PDB file of N, CA and C in Angstrom:
ATOM      1  N   MET A  47     -12.181  41.117   9.503  1.00 88.00           N
ATOM      2  CA  MET A  47     -10.922  41.335   9.069  1.00 88.00           C
ATOM      3  C   MET A  47     -10.146  39.976   8.967  1.00 88.00           C
ATOM      4  N   GLN A  48      -9.225  39.654   8.126  1.00 91.00           N
ATOM      5  CA  GLN A  48      -8.526  38.343   7.879  1.00 91.00           C
ATOM      6  C   GLN A  48      -7.029  38.657   8.613  1.00 91.00           C
ATOM      7  N   TYR A  49      -6.441  37.816   9.332  1.00 91.00           N
ATOM      8  CA  TYR A  49      -5.332  38.004  10.014  1.00 91.00           C
ATOM      9  C   TYR A  49      -4.563  36.665   9.744  1.00 91.00           C
ATOM     10  N   GLU A  50      -3.598  36.504   8.961  1.00 93.00           N
ATOM     11  CA  GLU A  50      -2.873  35.240   8.603  1.00 93.00           C
ATOM     12  C   GLU A  50      -3.906  33.962   8.268  1.00 93.00           C
ATOM     13  N   GLY A  51      -4.807  34.496   7.472  1.00 93.00           N
ATOM     14  CA  GLY A  51      -5.849  33.512   6.920  1.00 93.00           C
ATOM     15  C   GLY A  51      -7.037  33.248   8.096  1.00 93.00           C
ATOM     16  N   TYR A  52      -6.989  33.844   9.162  1.00 94.00           N
ATOM     17  CA  TYR A  52      -7.954  33.693  10.155  1.00 94.00           C
ATOM     18  C   TYR A  52      -8.897  34.727  10.183  1.00 94.00           C
ATOM     19  N   PRO A  53     -10.369  34.570  10.291  1.00 93.00           N
ATOM     20  CA  PRO A  53     -11.120  35.745  10.355  1.00 93.00           C
ATOM     21  C   PRO A  53     -11.193  36.156  11.875  1.00 93.00           C
ATOM     22  N   ILE A  54     -11.291  37.549  11.923  1.00 92.00           N
ATOM     23  CA  ILE A  54     -11.315  38.246  13.334  1.00 92.00           C
ATOM     24  C   ILE A  54     -12.240  39.278  13.288  1.00 92.00           C
ATOM     25  N   SER A  55     -13.211  39.198  14.112  1.00 88.00           N
ATOM     26  CA  SER A  55     -14.353  40.280  14.243  1.00 88.00           C
ATOM     27  C   SER A  55     -13.823  41.377  15.080  1.00 88.00           C
ATOM     28  N   ILE A  56     -14.012  42.539  14.332  1.00 91.00           N
ATOM     29  CA  ILE A  56     -13.619  43.709  14.962  1.00 91.00           C
ATOM     30  C   ILE A  56     -15.027  44.664  15.053  1.00 91.00           C
ATOM     31  N   TYR A  57     -14.948  45.002  16.499  1.00 93.00           N
ATOM     32  CA  TYR A  57     -16.420  45.865  16.687  1.00 93.00           C
ATOM     33  C   TYR A  57     -16.068  47.309  17.198  1.00 93.00           C
ATOM     34  N   SER A  58     -17.045  48.201  17.098  1.00 95.00           N
ATOM     35  CA  SER A  58     -17.000  49.461  17.630  1.00 95.00           C
ATOM     36  C   SER A  58     -17.088  49.360  19.081  1.00 95.00           C
ATOM     37  N   VAL A  59     -16.739  50.396  19.778  1.00 96.00           N
ATOM     38  CA  VAL A  59     -16.855  50.524  21.135  1.00 96.00           C
ATOM     39  C   VAL A  59     -18.355  50.394  21.597  1.00 96.00           C
ATOM     40  N   GLU A  60     -19.105  51.117  20.641  1.00 96.00           N
ATOM     41  CA  GLU A  60     -20.552  51.242  20.928  1.00 96.00           C
ATOM     42  C   GLU A  60     -21.041  49.655  20.942  1.00 96.00           C
ATOM     43  N   ARG A  61     -20.788  48.989  19.831  1.00 96.00           N
ATOM     44  CA  ARG A  61     -21.124  47.523  19.888  1.00 96.00           C
ATOM     45  C   ARG A  61     -20.621  46.588  20.986  1.00 96.00           C
ATOM     46  N   MET A  62     -19.484  46.922  21.392  1.00 96.00           N
ATOM     47  CA  MET A  62     -18.888  46.199  22.603  1.00 96.00           C
ATOM     48  C   MET A  62     -19.815  46.375  23.790  1.00 96.00           C
ATOM     49  N   LEU A  63     -20.219  47.594  24.134  1.00 97.00           N
ATOM     50  CA  LEU A  63     -21.202  47.964  25.316  1.00 97.00           C
ATOM     51  C   LEU A  63     -22.412  47.008  25.031  1.00 97.00           C
ATOM     52  N   ILE A  64     -23.049  47.029  23.999  1.00 96.00           N
ATOM     53  CA  ILE A  64     -24.073  46.071  23.844  1.00 96.00           C
ATOM     54  C   ILE A  64     -23.759  44.595  24.089  1.00 96.00           C
ATOM     55  N   GLU A  65     -22.620  44.182  23.718  1.00 95.00           N
ATOM     56  CA  GLU A  65     -22.244  42.784  23.930  1.00 95.00           C
ATOM     57  C   GLU A  65     -21.875  42.510  25.402  1.00 95.00           C
ATOM     58  N   LEU A  66     -21.249  43.575  26.015  1.00 96.00           N
ATOM     59  CA  LEU A  66     -21.084  43.561  27.536  1.00 96.00           C
ATOM     60  C   LEU A  66     -22.379  43.341  28.229  1.00 96.00           C
ATOM     61  N   ILE A  67     -23.267  43.971  27.745  1.00 96.00           N
ATOM     62  CA  ILE A  67     -24.608  43.822  28.573  1.00 96.00           C
ATOM     63  C   ILE A  67     -25.347  42.540  28.356  1.00 96.00           C
ATOM     64  N   ARG A  68     -25.287  42.253  27.069  1.00 95.00           N
ATOM     65  CA  ARG A  68     -25.782  40.767  26.611  1.00 95.00           C
ATOM     66  C   ARG A  68     -25.118  39.830  27.350  1.00 95.00           C
ATOM     67  N   TYR A  69     -23.904  39.792  27.880  1.00 95.00           N
ATOM     68  CA  TYR A  69     -23.213  38.803  28.538  1.00 95.00           C
ATOM     69  C   TYR A  69     -22.812  38.940  29.795  1.00 95.00           C
ATOM     70  N   LYS A  70     -23.419  40.111  30.518  1.00 95.00           N
ATOM     71  CA  LYS A  70     -23.130  40.407  31.974  1.00 95.00           C
ATOM     72  C   LYS A  70     -23.222  39.233  32.879  1.00 95.00           C
ATOM     73  N   SER A  71     -24.074  38.332  32.670  1.00 95.00           N
ATOM     74  CA  SER A  71     -24.178  37.082  33.639  1.00 95.00           C
ATOM     75  C   SER A  71     -23.124  36.272  33.522  1.00 95.00           C
ATOM     76  N   LYS A  72     -22.264  36.206  32.375  1.00 96.00           N
ATOM     77  CA  LYS A  72     -21.100  35.453  32.243  1.00 96.00           C
ATOM     78  C   LYS A  72     -19.854  36.102  32.874  1.00 96.00           C
ATOM     79  N   LEU A  73     -19.880  37.186  33.352  1.00 96.00           N
ATOM     80  CA  LEU A  73     -18.576  37.809  33.983  1.00 96.00           C
ATOM     81  C   LEU A  73     -18.695  38.022  35.358  1.00 96.00           C
ATOM     82  N   PRO A  74     -17.686  38.191  35.989  1.00 97.00           N
ATOM     83  CA  PRO A  74     -17.647  38.397  37.387  1.00 97.00           C
ATOM     84  C   PRO A  74     -18.309  39.892  37.699  1.00 97.00           C
ATOM     85  N   PHE A  75     -19.016  40.111  38.717  1.00 95.00           N
ATOM     86  CA  PHE A  75     -19.698  41.220  38.976  1.00 95.00           C
ATOM     87  C   PHE A  75     -18.862  42.522  39.100  1.00 95.00           C
ATOM     88  N   ASP A  76     -17.730  42.329  39.613  1.00 96.00           N
ATOM     89  CA  ASP A  76     -16.825  43.442  39.878  1.00 96.00           C
ATOM     90  C   ASP A  76     -16.036  43.771  38.699  1.00 96.00           C
ATOM     91  N   TYR A  77     -15.740  42.903  37.581  1.00 96.00           N
ATOM     92  CA  TYR A  77     -15.424  43.219  36.527  1.00 96.00           C
ATOM     93  C   TYR A  77     -16.223  43.816  35.656  1.00 96.00           C
ATOM     94  N   TYR A  78     -17.556  43.472  35.562  1.00 97.00           N
ATOM     95  CA  TYR A  78     -18.596  44.026  34.891  1.00 97.00           C
ATOM     96  C   TYR A  78     -18.841  45.665  35.327  1.00 97.00           C
ATOM     97  N   LYS A  79     -18.897  45.785  36.564  1.00 96.00           N
ATOM     98  CA  LYS A  79     -19.142  47.052  37.174  1.00 96.00           C
ATOM     99  C   LYS A  79     -17.934  48.055  36.646  1.00 96.00           C
ATOM    100  N   GLU A  80     -16.520  47.584  36.759  1.00 96.00           N
ATOM    101  CA  GLU A  80     -15.626  48.290  36.320  1.00 96.00           C
ATOM    102  C   GLU A  80     -15.642  48.883  34.991  1.00 96.00           C
ATOM    103  N   ILE A  81     -16.021  47.927  34.013  1.00 96.00           N
ATOM    104  CA  ILE A  81     -16.202  48.312  32.606  1.00 96.00           C
ATOM    105  C   ILE A  81     -17.276  49.110  32.519  1.00 96.00           C
ATOM    106  N   ILE A  82     -18.350  49.084  33.092  1.00 96.00           N
ATOM    107  CA  ILE A  82     -19.515  49.958  33.044  1.00 96.00           C
ATOM    108  C   ILE A  82     -19.177  51.272  33.525  1.00 96.00           C
ATOM    109  N   LEU A  83     -18.386  51.379  34.704  1.00 95.00           N
ATOM    110  CA  LEU A  83     -17.774  52.666  35.099  1.00 95.00           C
ATOM    111  C   LEU A  83     -16.969  53.572  34.084  1.00 95.00           C
ATOM    112  N   ASN A  84     -16.162  52.752  33.244  1.00 96.00           N
ATOM    113  CA  ASN A  84     -15.217  53.222  32.377  1.00 96.00           C
ATOM    114  C   ASN A  84     -16.140  53.502  31.116  1.00 96.00           C
ATOM    115  N   TYR A  85     -17.248  53.022  30.845  1.00 95.00           N
ATOM    116  CA  TYR A  85     -18.125  53.412  29.721  1.00 95.00           C
ATOM    117  C   TYR A  85     -18.782  54.644  30.207  1.00 95.00           C
ATOM    118  N   ARG A  86     -19.250  54.967  31.392  1.00 95.00           N
ATOM    119  CA  ARG A  86     -19.691  56.117  31.977  1.00 95.00           C
ATOM    120  C   ARG A  86     -18.839  57.328  31.709  1.00 95.00           C
ATOM    121  N   LYS A  87     -17.507  57.125  31.954  1.00 95.00           N
ATOM    122  CA  LYS A  87     -16.660  58.186  31.930  1.00 95.00           C
ATOM    123  C   LYS A  87     -16.443  58.515  30.418  1.00 95.00           C
ATOM    124  N   ARG A  88     -16.720  57.527  29.425  1.00 94.00           N
ATOM    125  CA  ARG A  88     -16.578  57.764  28.015  1.00 94.00           C
ATOM    126  C   ARG A  88     -17.781  58.323  27.257  1.00 94.00           C
ATOM    127  N   MET A  89     -18.867  58.513  27.931  1.00 93.00           N
ATOM    128  CA  MET A  89     -20.207  58.674  27.517  1.00 93.00           C
ATOM    129  C   MET A  89     -20.262  59.908  26.451  1.00 93.00           C
ATOM    130  N   PRO A  90     -19.434  61.015  26.793  1.00 94.00           N
ATOM    131  CA  PRO A  90     -19.437  62.355  25.749  1.00 94.00           C
ATOM    132  C   PRO A  90     -18.987  61.905  24.436  1.00 94.00           C
ATOM    133  N   ARG A  91     -18.044  60.944  24.541  1.00 95.00           N
ATOM    134  CA  ARG A  91     -17.358  60.658  23.219  1.00 95.00           C
ATOM    135  C   ARG A  91     -18.275  59.476  22.373  1.00 95.00           C
ATOM    136  N   LEU A  92     -19.200  58.784  23.079  1.00 95.00           N
ATOM    137  CA  LEU A  92     -19.683  57.719  22.204  1.00 95.00           C
ATOM    138  C   LEU A  92     -20.920  58.186  21.401  1.00 95.00           C
ATOM    139  N   ASP A  93     -21.212  57.533  20.268  1.00 96.00           N
ATOM    140  CA  ASP A  93     -22.301  57.696  19.451  1.00 96.00           C
ATOM    141  C   ASP A  93     -23.562  57.069  20.058  1.00 96.00           C
ATOM    142  N   VAL A  94     -24.539  57.704  20.825  1.00 94.00           N
ATOM    143  CA  VAL A  94     -25.622  57.244  21.422  1.00 94.00           C
ATOM    144  C   VAL A  94     -26.584  56.702  20.455  1.00 94.00           C
ATOM    145  N   GLN A  95     -26.543  57.460  19.121  1.00 96.00           N
ATOM    146  CA  GLN A  95     -27.642  56.860  18.275  1.00 96.00           C
ATOM    147  C   GLN A  95     -27.218  55.559  17.725  1.00 96.00           C
ATOM    148  N   ALA A  96     -25.835  55.124  17.618  1.00 96.00           N
ATOM    149  CA  ALA A  96     -25.397  53.840  17.108  1.00 96.00           C
ATOM    150  C   ALA A  96     -25.509  52.756  18.283  1.00 96.00           C
ATOM    151  N   ILE A  97     -25.316  53.238  19.500  1.00 96.00           N
ATOM    152  CA  ILE A  97     -25.735  52.424  20.829  1.00 96.00           C
ATOM    153  C   ILE A  97     -27.234  51.999  20.522  1.00 96.00           C
ATOM    154  N   GLN A  98     -28.167  52.882  20.412  1.00 95.00           N
ATOM    155  CA  GLN A  98     -29.491  52.574  20.417  1.00 95.00           C
ATOM    156  C   GLN A  98     -29.877  51.600  19.131  1.00 95.00           C
ATOM    157  N   ASP A  99     -29.420  51.882  18.073  1.00 96.00           N
ATOM    158  CA  ASP A  99     -29.477  50.844  16.916  1.00 96.00           C
ATOM    159  C   ASP A  99     -28.955  49.723  17.181  1.00 96.00           C
ATOM    160  N   TYR A 100     -27.657  49.407  17.681  1.00 96.00           N
ATOM    161  CA  TYR A 100     -27.242  48.109  18.171  1.00 96.00           C
ATOM    162  C   TYR A 100     -28.231  47.504  19.081  1.00 96.00           C
ATOM    163  N   ALA A 101     -28.744  48.287  20.120  1.00 95.00           N
ATOM    164  CA  ALA A 101     -29.694  47.650  21.066  1.00 95.00           C
ATOM    165  C   ALA A 101     -31.054  47.210  20.393  1.00 95.00           C
ATOM    166  N   MET A 102     -31.460  47.809  19.523  1.00 95.00           N
ATOM    167  CA  MET A 102     -32.863  47.673  18.934  1.00 95.00           C
ATOM    168  C   MET A 102     -32.501  46.353  18.028  1.00 95.00           C
ATOM    169  N   ALA A 103     -31.292  46.093  17.417  1.00 95.00           N
ATOM    170  CA  ALA A 103     -31.101  44.968  16.494  1.00 95.00           C
ATOM    171  C   ALA A 103     -30.732  43.778  17.221  1.00 95.00           C
ATOM    172  N   SER A 104     -30.475  43.778  18.546  1.00 94.00           N
ATOM    173  CA  SER A 104     -30.333  42.804  19.404  1.00 94.00           C
ATOM    174  C   SER A 104     -31.464  41.956  19.926  1.00 94.00           C
ATOM    175  N   PRO A 105     -31.219  40.583  20.288  1.00 91.00           N
ATOM    176  CA  PRO A 105     -32.299  39.865  20.891  1.00 91.00           C
ATOM    177  C   PRO A 105     -32.317  40.467  22.226  1.00 91.00           C
ATOM    178  N   LYS A 106     -33.484  40.436  22.716  1.00 90.00           N
ATOM    179  CA  LYS A 106     -33.931  40.968  24.164  1.00 90.00           C
ATOM    180  C   LYS A 106     -33.643  42.314  24.157  1.00 90.00           C
ATOM    181  N   ASN A 107     -34.112  43.157  23.167  1.00 92.00           N
ATOM    182  CA  ASN A 107     -33.523  44.485  22.999  1.00 92.00           C
ATOM    183  C   ASN A 107     -34.334  45.217  24.191  1.00 92.00           C
ATOM    184  N   ASN A 108     -35.584  45.131  24.691  1.00 94.00           N
ATOM    185  CA  ASN A 108     -36.166  45.745  25.863  1.00 94.00           C
ATOM    186  C   ASN A 108     -35.159  45.608  27.037  1.00 94.00           C
ATOM    187  N   LYS A 109     -34.714  44.615  27.295  1.00 95.00           N
ATOM    188  CA  LYS A 109     -33.933  44.330  28.427  1.00 95.00           C
ATOM    189  C   LYS A 109     -32.473  45.179  28.362  1.00 95.00           C
ATOM    190  N   ILE A 110     -31.913  44.922  27.333  1.00 95.00           N
ATOM    191  CA  ILE A 110     -30.786  45.756  26.961  1.00 95.00           C
ATOM    192  C   ILE A 110     -30.956  47.367  27.165  1.00 95.00           C
ATOM    193  N   LEU A 111     -31.930  47.669  26.407  1.00 94.00           N
ATOM    194  CA  LEU A 111     -32.415  49.275  26.663  1.00 94.00           C
ATOM    195  C   LEU A 111     -32.655  49.712  28.058  1.00 94.00           C
ATOM    196  N   GLU A 112     -33.207  48.764  28.737  1.00 95.00           N
ATOM    197  CA  GLU A 112     -33.402  49.086  30.119  1.00 95.00           C
ATOM    198  C   GLU A 112     -32.126  49.090  30.990  1.00 95.00           C
ATOM    199  N   THR A 113     -31.317  48.133  30.648  1.00 95.00           N
ATOM    200  CA  THR A 113     -30.010  47.977  31.247  1.00 95.00           C
ATOM    201  C   THR A 113     -29.205  49.356  30.979  1.00 95.00           C
ATOM    202  N   LEU A 114     -29.139  49.767  29.696  1.00 93.00           N
ATOM    203  CA  LEU A 114     -28.408  50.949  29.539  1.00 93.00           C
ATOM    204  C   LEU A 114     -28.995  52.204  30.036  1.00 93.00           C
ATOM    205  N   LEU A 115     -30.165  52.200  30.211  1.00 93.00           N
ATOM    206  CA  LEU A 115     -30.678  53.397  30.918  1.00 93.00           C
ATOM    207  C   LEU A 115     -30.417  53.484  32.347  1.00 93.00           C
ATOM    208  N   MET A 116     -30.473  52.342  33.049  1.00 94.00           N
ATOM    209  CA  MET A 116     -30.207  52.169  34.449  1.00 94.00           C
ATOM    210  C   MET A 116     -28.754  52.291  34.664  1.00 94.00           C
ATOM    211  N   GLU A 117     -27.877  51.890  34.133  1.00 93.00           N
ATOM    212  CA  GLU A 117     -26.413  51.660  34.425  1.00 93.00           C
ATOM    213  C   GLU A 117     -25.453  52.501  33.742  1.00 93.00           C
ATOM    214  N   VAL A 118     -25.918  53.094  32.429  1.00 90.00           N
ATOM    215  CA  VAL A 118     -24.896  53.702  31.629  1.00 90.00           C
ATOM    216  C   VAL A 118     -25.278  54.989  31.461  1.00 90.00           C
ATOM    217  N   PHE A 119     -26.459  55.530  30.967  1.00 86.00           N
ATOM    218  CA  PHE A 119     -26.821  56.896  30.764  1.00 86.00           C
ATOM    219  C   PHE A 119     -27.068  57.625  32.003  1.00 86.00           C
TER     220      PHE A 119
END
């Protein structure tokens, strides 16, 4: 999306979950856990297939899938 001439990346909620997991080491632990808990509450409304597709397309996809299974699903 362009806003006043500047590009702005807009991601789906599912993609943001993958990005959260990818960069979890850069976030404070309590902040990360709070966000994960909110994702758990939203699970019935999320597109699980899209999450898996994003995870498979990401670098270190095995680690991301493992984290998804352990912490979110």
